[in-house]
Short mmCIF file of C-alpha atoms and ligand atoms in Angstrom, two decimals:
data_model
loop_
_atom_site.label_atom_id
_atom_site.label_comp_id
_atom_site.label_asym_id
_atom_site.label_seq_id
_atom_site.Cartn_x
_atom_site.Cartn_y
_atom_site.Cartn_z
CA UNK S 220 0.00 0.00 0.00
CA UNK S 221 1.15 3.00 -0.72
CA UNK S 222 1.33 6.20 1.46
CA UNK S 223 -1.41 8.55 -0.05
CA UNK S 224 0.69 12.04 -0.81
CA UNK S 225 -2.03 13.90 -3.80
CA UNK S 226 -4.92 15.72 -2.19
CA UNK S 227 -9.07 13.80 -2.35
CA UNK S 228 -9.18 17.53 -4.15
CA UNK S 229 -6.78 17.43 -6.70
CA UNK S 230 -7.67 13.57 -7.61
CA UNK S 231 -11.30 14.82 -7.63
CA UNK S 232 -10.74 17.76 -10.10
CA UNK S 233 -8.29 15.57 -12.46
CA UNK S 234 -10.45 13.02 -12.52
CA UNK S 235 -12.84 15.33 -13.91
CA UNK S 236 -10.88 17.10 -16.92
CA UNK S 237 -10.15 13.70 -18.18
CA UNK S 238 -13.26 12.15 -18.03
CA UNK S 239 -14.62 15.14 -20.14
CA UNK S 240 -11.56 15.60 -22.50
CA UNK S 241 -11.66 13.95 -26.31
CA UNK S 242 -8.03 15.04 -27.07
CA UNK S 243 -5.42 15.38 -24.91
CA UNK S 244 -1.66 17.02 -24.61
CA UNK S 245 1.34 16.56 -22.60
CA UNK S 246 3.81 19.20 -22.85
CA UNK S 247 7.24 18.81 -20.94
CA UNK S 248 10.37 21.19 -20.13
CA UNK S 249 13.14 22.28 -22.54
CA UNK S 250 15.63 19.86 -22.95
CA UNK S 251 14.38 17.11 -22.02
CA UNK S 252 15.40 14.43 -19.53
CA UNK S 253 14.27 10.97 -18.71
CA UNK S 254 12.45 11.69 -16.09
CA UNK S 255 10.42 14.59 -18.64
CA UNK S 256 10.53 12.35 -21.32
CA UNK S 257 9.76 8.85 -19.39
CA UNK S 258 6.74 10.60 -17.66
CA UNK S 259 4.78 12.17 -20.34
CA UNK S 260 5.76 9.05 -22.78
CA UNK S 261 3.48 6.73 -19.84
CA UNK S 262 0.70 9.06 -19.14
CA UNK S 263 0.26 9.50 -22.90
CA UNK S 264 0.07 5.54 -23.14
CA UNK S 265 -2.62 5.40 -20.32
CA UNK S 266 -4.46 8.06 -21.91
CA UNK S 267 -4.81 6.43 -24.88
CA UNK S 268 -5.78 3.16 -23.78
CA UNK S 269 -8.36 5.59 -21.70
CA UNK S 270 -9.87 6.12 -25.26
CA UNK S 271 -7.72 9.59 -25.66
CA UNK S 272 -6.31 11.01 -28.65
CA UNK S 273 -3.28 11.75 -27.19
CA UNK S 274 -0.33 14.07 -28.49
CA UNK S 275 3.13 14.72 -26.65
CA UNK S 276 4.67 17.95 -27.40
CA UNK S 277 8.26 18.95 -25.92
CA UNK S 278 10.19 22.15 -26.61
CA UNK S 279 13.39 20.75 -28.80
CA UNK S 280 15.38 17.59 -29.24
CA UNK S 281 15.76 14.70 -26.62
CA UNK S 282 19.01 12.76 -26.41
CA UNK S 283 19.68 9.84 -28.19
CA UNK S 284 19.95 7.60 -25.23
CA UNK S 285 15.85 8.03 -24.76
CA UNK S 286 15.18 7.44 -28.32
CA UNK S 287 14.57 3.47 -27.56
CA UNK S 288 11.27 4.17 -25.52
CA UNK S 289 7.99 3.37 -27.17
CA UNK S 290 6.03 5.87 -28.67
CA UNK S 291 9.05 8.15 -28.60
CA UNK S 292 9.29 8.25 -32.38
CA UNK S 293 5.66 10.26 -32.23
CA UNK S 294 6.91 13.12 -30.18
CA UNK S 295 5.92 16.25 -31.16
CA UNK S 296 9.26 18.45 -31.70
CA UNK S 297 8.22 22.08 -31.27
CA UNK S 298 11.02 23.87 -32.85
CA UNK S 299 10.53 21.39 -35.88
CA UNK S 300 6.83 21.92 -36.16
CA UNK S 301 5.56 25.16 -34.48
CA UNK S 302 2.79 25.57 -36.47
CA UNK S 303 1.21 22.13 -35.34
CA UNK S 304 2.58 22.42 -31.57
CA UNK S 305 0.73 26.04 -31.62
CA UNK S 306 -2.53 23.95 -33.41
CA UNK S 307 -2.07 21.29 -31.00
CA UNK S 308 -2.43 23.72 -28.24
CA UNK S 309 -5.26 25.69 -29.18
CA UNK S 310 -7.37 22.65 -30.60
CA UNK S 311 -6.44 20.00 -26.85
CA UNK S 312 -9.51 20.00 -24.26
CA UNK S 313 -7.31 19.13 -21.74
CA UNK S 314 -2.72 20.10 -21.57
CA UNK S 315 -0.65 18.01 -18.99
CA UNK S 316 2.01 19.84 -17.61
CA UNK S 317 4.78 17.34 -16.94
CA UNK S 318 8.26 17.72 -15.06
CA UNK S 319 8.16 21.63 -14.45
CA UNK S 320 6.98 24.20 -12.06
CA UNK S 321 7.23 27.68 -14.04
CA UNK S 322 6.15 28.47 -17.72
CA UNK S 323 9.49 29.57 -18.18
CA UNK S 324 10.86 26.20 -18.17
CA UNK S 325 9.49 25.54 -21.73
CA UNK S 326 10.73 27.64 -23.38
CA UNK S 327 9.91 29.39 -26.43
CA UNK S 328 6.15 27.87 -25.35
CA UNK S 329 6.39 29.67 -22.41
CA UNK S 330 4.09 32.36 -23.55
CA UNK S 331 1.69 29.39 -25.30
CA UNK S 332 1.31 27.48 -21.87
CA UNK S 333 0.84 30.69 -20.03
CA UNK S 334 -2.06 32.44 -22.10
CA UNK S 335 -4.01 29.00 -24.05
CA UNK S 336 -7.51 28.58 -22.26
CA UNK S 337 -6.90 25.04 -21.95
CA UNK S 338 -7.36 23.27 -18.92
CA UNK S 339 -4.40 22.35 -17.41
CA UNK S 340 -3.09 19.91 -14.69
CA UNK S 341 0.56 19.90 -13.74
CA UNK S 342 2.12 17.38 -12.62
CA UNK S 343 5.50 17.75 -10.99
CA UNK S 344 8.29 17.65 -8.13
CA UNK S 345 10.10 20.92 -8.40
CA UNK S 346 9.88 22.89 -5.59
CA UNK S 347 8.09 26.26 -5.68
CA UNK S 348 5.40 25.95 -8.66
CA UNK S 349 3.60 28.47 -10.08
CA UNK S 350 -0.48 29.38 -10.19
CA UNK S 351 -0.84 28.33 -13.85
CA UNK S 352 -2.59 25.05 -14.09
CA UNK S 353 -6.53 24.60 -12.68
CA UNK S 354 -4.92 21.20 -10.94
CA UNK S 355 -1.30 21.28 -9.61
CA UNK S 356 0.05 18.14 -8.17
CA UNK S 357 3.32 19.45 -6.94
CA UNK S 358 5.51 17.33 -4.41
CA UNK S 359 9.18 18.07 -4.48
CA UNK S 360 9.90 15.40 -1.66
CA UNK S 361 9.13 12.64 -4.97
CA UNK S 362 12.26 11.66 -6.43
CA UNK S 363 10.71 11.56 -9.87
CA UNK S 364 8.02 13.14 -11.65
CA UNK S 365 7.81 9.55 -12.99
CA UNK S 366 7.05 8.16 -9.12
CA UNK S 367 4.36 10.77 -8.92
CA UNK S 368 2.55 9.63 -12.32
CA UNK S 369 2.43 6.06 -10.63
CA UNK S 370 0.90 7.57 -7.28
CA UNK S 371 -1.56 9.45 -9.64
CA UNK S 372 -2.72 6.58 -11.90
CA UNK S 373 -2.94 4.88 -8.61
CA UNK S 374 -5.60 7.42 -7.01
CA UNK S 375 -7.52 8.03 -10.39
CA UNK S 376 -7.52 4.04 -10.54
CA UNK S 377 -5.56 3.49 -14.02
CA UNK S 378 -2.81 1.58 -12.69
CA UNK S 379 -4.00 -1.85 -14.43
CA UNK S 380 -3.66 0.11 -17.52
CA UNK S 381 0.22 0.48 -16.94
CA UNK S 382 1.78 -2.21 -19.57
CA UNK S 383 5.45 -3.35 -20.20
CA UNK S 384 6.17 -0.44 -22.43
CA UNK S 385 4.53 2.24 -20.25
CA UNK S 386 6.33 0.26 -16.76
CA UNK S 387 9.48 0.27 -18.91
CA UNK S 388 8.89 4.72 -19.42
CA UNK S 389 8.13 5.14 -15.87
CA UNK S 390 11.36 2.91 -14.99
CA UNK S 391 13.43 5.17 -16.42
CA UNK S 392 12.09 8.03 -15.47
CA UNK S 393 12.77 6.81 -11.74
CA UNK S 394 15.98 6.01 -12.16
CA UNK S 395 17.57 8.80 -14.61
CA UNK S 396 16.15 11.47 -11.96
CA UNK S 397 17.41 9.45 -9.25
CA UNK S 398 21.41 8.65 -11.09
CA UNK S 399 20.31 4.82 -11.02
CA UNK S 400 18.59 5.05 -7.17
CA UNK S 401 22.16 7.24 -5.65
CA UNK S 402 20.68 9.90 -4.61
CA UNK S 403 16.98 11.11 -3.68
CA UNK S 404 15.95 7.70 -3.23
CA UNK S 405 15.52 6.66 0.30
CA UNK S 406 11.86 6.16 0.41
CA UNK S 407 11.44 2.50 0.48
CA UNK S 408 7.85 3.15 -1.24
CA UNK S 409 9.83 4.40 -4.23
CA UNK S 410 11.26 0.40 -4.47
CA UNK S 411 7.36 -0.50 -3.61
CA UNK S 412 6.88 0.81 -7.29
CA UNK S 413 9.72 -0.63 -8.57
CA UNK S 414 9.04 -3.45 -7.66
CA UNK S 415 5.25 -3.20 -8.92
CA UNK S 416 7.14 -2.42 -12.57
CA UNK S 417 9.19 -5.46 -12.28
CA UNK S 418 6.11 -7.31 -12.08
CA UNK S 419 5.10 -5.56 -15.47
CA UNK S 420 7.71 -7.43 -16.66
CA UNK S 421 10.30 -4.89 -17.29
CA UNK S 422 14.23 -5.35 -17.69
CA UNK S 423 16.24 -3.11 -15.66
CA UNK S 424 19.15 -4.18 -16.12
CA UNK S 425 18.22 -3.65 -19.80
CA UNK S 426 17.12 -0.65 -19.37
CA UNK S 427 20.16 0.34 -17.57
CA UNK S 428 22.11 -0.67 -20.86
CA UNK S 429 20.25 1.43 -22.66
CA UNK S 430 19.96 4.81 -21.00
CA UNK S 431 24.14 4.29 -19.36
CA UNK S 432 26.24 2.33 -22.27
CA UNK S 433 25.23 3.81 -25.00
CA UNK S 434 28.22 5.74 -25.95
CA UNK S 435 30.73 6.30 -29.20
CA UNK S 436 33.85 6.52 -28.99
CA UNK S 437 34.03 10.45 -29.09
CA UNK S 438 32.18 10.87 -26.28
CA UNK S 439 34.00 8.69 -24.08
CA UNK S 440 37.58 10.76 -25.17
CA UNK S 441 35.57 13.79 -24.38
CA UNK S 442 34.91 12.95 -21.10
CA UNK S 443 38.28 12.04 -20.29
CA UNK S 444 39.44 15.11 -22.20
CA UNK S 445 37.28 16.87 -19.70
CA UNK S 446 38.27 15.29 -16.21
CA UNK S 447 42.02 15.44 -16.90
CA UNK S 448 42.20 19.31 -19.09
CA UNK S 449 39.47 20.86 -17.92
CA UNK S 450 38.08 20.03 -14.20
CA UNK S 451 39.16 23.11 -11.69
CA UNK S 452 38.81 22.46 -7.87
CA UNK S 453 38.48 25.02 -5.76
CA UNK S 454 39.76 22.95 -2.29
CA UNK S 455 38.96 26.36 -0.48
CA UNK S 456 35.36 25.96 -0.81
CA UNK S 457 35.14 22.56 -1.75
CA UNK S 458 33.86 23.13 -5.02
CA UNK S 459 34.72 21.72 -8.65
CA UNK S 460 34.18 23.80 -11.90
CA UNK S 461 34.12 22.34 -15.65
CA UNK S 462 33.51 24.27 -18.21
CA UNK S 463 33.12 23.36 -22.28
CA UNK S 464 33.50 25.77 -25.26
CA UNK S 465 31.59 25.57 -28.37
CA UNK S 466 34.92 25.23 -30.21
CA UNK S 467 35.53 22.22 -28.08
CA UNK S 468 32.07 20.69 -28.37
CA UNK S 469 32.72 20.55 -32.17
CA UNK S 470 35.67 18.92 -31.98
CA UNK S 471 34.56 15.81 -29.95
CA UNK S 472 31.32 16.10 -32.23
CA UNK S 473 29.15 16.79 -29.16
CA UNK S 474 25.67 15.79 -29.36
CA UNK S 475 22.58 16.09 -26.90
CA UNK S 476 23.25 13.76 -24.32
CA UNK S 477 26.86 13.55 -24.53
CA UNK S 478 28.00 15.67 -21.42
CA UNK S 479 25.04 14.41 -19.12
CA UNK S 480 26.28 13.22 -16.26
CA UNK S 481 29.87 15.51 -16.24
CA UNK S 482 28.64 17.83 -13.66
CA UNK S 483 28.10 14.54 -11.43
CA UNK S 484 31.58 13.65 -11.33
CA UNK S 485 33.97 15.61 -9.67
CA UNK S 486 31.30 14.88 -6.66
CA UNK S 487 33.05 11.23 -6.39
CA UNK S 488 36.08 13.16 -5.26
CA UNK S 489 36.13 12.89 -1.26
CA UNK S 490 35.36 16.93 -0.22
CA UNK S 491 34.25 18.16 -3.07
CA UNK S 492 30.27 19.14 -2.26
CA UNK S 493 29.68 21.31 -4.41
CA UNK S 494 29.99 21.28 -8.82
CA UNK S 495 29.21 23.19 -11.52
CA UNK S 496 29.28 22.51 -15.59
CA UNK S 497 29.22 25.34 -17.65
CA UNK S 498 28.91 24.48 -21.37
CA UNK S 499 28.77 27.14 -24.56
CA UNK S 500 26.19 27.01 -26.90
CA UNK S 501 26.26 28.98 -29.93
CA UNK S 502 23.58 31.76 -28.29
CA UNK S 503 23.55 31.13 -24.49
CA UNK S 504 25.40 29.47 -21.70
CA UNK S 505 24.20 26.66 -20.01
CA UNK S 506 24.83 25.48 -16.40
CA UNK S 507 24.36 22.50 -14.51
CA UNK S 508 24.72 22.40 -10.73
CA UNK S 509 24.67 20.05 -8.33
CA UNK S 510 25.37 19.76 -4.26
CA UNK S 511 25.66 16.74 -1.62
CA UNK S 512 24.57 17.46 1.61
CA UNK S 513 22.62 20.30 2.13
CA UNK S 514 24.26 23.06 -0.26
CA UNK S 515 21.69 24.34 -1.91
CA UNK S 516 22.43 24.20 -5.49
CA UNK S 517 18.96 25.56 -6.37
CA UNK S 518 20.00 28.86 -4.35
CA UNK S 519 23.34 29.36 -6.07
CA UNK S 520 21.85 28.76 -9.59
CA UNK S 521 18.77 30.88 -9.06
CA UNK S 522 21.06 34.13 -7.14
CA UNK S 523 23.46 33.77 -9.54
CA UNK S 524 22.49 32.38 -12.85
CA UNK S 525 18.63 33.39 -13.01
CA UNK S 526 18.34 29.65 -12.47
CA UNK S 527 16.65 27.01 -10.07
CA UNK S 528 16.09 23.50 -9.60
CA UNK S 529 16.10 21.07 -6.62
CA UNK S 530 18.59 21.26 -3.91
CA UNK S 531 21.21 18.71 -4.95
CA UNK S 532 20.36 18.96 -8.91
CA UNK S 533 19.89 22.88 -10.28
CA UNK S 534 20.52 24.69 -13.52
CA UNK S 535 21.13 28.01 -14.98
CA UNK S 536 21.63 30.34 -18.38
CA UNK S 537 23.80 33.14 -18.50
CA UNK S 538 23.43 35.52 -21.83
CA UNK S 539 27.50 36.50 -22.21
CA UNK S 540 30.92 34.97 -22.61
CA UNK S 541 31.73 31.96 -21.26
CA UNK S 542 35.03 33.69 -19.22
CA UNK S 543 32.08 35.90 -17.69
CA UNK S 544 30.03 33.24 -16.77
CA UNK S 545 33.02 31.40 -14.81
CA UNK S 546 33.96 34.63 -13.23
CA UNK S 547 30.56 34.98 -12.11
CA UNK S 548 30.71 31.48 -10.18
CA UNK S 549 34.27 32.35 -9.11
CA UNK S 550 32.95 35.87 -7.34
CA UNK S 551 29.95 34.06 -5.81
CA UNK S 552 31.94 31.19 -4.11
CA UNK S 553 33.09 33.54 -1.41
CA UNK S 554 29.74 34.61 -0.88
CA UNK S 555 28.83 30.78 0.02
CA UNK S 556 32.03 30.07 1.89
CA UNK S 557 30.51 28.90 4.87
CA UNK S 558 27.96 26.74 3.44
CA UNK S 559 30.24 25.05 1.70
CA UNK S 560 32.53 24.42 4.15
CA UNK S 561 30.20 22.48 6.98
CA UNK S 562 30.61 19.07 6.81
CA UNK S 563 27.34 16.67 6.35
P1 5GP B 692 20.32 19.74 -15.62
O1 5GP B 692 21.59 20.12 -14.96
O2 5GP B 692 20.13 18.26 -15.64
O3 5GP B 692 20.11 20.41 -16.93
O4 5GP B 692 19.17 20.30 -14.71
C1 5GP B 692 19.02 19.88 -13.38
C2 5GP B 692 17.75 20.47 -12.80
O5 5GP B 692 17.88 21.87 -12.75
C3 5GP B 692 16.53 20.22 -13.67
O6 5GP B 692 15.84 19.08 -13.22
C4 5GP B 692 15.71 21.45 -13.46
O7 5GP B 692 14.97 21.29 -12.30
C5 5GP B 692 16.69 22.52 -13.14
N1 5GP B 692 17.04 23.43 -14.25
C6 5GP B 692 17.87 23.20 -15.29
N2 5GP B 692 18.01 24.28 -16.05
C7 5GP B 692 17.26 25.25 -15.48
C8 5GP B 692 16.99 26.62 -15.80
O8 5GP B 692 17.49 27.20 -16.76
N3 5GP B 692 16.13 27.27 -14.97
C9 5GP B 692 15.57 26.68 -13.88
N4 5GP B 692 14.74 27.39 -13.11
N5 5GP B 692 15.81 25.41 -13.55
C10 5GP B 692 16.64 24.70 -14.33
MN1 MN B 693 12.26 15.33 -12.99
#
C-alpha cells in the first residue's frame, strides 16, 4: 500500500478534466530528460488506452539515449513543427504539464502554456510551482516526476492500464532522476513501485544498458578530455568547476546527451560538495549544478544564474561569454564560503 501524498481535491478535479476531454496534450520542459521524457511518454500511453487522442509535445530535441522508448518516435518536436505544436495547443480539451513548475521552463512555449484557455493539470516535483494550471500536483519530496505519475494513476484508478512499455517509461524516469537510485531515493515506497514495474515485466538491467552504455567513442575521449584538461577544484570551498567551449564541443562532435552526467563527477572526489558545468552554446550558456549534503544548489543557480532546480540537482543560463560566466561562479563562491565548508 502506498502512502497517499495527492490531495481527495486534486484527484477529484483531475479526474474530472479527463473524463470530459476527447483530445489530450502533454507538454514537458526544454531539454528534455528521462524523467520529462519517461513521464509524459506513460501518461500519454494510459491516456490512450483511456480512449484519448493523445499528443506529446516537448520544446526541442531529446538525447539519443531516450530514443529506444515506445512511442518516442511520435513526439511532437516544437522547434521542428511550431505551427502544429501552436494547433495542438489551441485545438487539446485538456494540456498536462509534466516535469516543471514555471512556464518559463518551456521555453519558447512559455508564452503558449501561459495564455491557451486550456485546462491544465501539472504534474510535478520541483519545488516552488507556479499558479498556472486549474490542478497542480506538486511534491518536491518525490524523487521523480515519474514516481508521482504512478501515485496518480494509482488514485484516479488506471494503474492496471500500466503495460510493459509504459512500466518500462516510468522505470526510467525513476531512475535517470534518481542517477540509477544514488541519490533522492531513500523512500522505500519508491522500491514499492519498482518493484510493482518489475512485475510488469520490465528489464532493468536492460534498461540500464540502454539509457548508461550507449556511448561512441568520441564521447567517451571527451569525457576524459574533460576530467584530466578541464576540471578546476576550488579545495577552499570545496567546489569543482568544468567548463566546455563551443569550439571544443565541435571537436569531440558533441551531441545532446553527450555531457550528461559531467557535472556529477567531480562529486566522487572525497570533499568536493559542491559542482558546476558550464557548457557554450552557440547563443547562451548553459549550467548544470549540483550539491551533496545540504548546499543548496537551487539557491546558487537561481542568485546567480537566473536559475533554479532542486537542492542537490539545479541549472542556470547566463546571456555572455563563457570567461564571464566562470567569473561569475568564481565571485559568488566567497559569498557561500561557509555553506560550503560544513561538513554533512
Ligand atoms: P540539468 O543540470 O540536468 O540540466 O538540470 C538539473 C535540474 O535543474 C533540472 O531538473 C531542473 O529542475 C533545473 N534546471 C535546469 N536548467 C534550469 C533553468 O534554466 N532554470 C531553472 N529554473 N531550472 C533549471
Ligand atoms: Mn524530474
Amino acid at each position: 500500500m502506498l502512502k497517499k501524498i495527492i490531495s481527495d481535491s486534486s484527484i477529484q478535479q483531475a479526474k474530472k478534466l479527463i473524463d470530459k476531454a476527447k483530445r489530450v496534450t502533454i507538454v514537458t520542459h526544454v531539454s528534455p530528460d528521462g524523467d520529462a521524457i519517461g513521464s509524459s511518454l506513460a501518461l500519454g500511453h494510459i491516456l490512450k488506452q483511456m480512449g484519448k487522442h493523445v499528443d506529446v509535445v516537448v520544446p526541442n530535441n531529446y538525447p539519443g539515449f531516450l530514443k529506444w522508448m515506445d512511442g518516442v518516435k511520435e513526439i511532437v518536436v516544437a522547434e521542428w513543427k511550431e505551427d502544429l505544436t501552436t494547433w495542438l495547443m489551441h485545438h487539446t480539451d485538456l494540456l498536462f504539464c509534466m516535469d516543471f513548475n514555471v512556464p518559463k521552463r518551456v521555453g519558447k512555449l512559455e508564452n503558449l502554456v501561459e495564455t491557451v484557455s486550456t485546462k491544465k493539470i501539472m504534474i510535478d516535483h520541483h519545488p516552488e510551482p507556479l499558479n498556472f494550471c486549474n490542478v497542480t500536483i506538486s511534491h518536491p519530496e518525490m524523487s521523480s516526476t515519474s514516481e508521482l505519475l504512478y501515485r496518480f494513476l494509482n488514485d484516479i484508478g488506471q494503474l492496471n492500464k500500466i503495460n510493459k512499455s509504459s512500466a518500462e517509461c516510468i522505470y526510467a524516469g525513476m531512475m535517470t532522476d534518481t542517477g540509477a537510485f544514488t541519490y533522492n531515493s531513500n523512500s522505500h515506497e519508491t522500491y514499492h513501485i519498482v518493484s510493482e514495474l518489475l512485475k510488469k515485466g520490465i528489464d532493468k538491467d536492460a534498461i540500464y544498458q540502454r539509457v548508461y552504455n550507449h556511448y561512441s567513442e568520441l564521447r567517451i575521449r571527451l569525457e576524459g578530455y574533460v576530467l584530466y584538461e578541464k576540471m578546476r577544484i576550488f579545495e577552499e570551498y570545496n567546489a569543482a568547476l568544468i567548463t566546455l567551449s563551443f569550439e571544443e564541443q565541435k571537436r569531440f562532435q558533441w551531441k545532446k546527451g553527450d555531457t550528461e552526467g559531467f557535472v556529477n563527477i567531480p562529486l566522487s572526489i572525497e570533499n568536493i560538495r559542491f559542482s558546476v558545468f558550464i557548457r557554450e552554446e552557440e547563443d547562451i550558456i548553459k549550467l548544470s549544478l549540483r550539491s551533496q549534503g545540504s548546499f543548496p544548489a537551487n539557491q546558487f543557480a537561481a542568485d546567480v544564474f537566473n536559475g533554479g532546480g532542486h537542492l542537490n540537482a539545479a541549472g542556470g543560463e547566463f546571456y555572455g561569454k563563457l570567461e564571464d560566466a566562470v567569473k561569475l561562479f568564481e565571485d559568488a563562491l566567497p559569498r557561500y564560503k561557509e555553506q560550503l565548508i560544513i561538513k554533512n
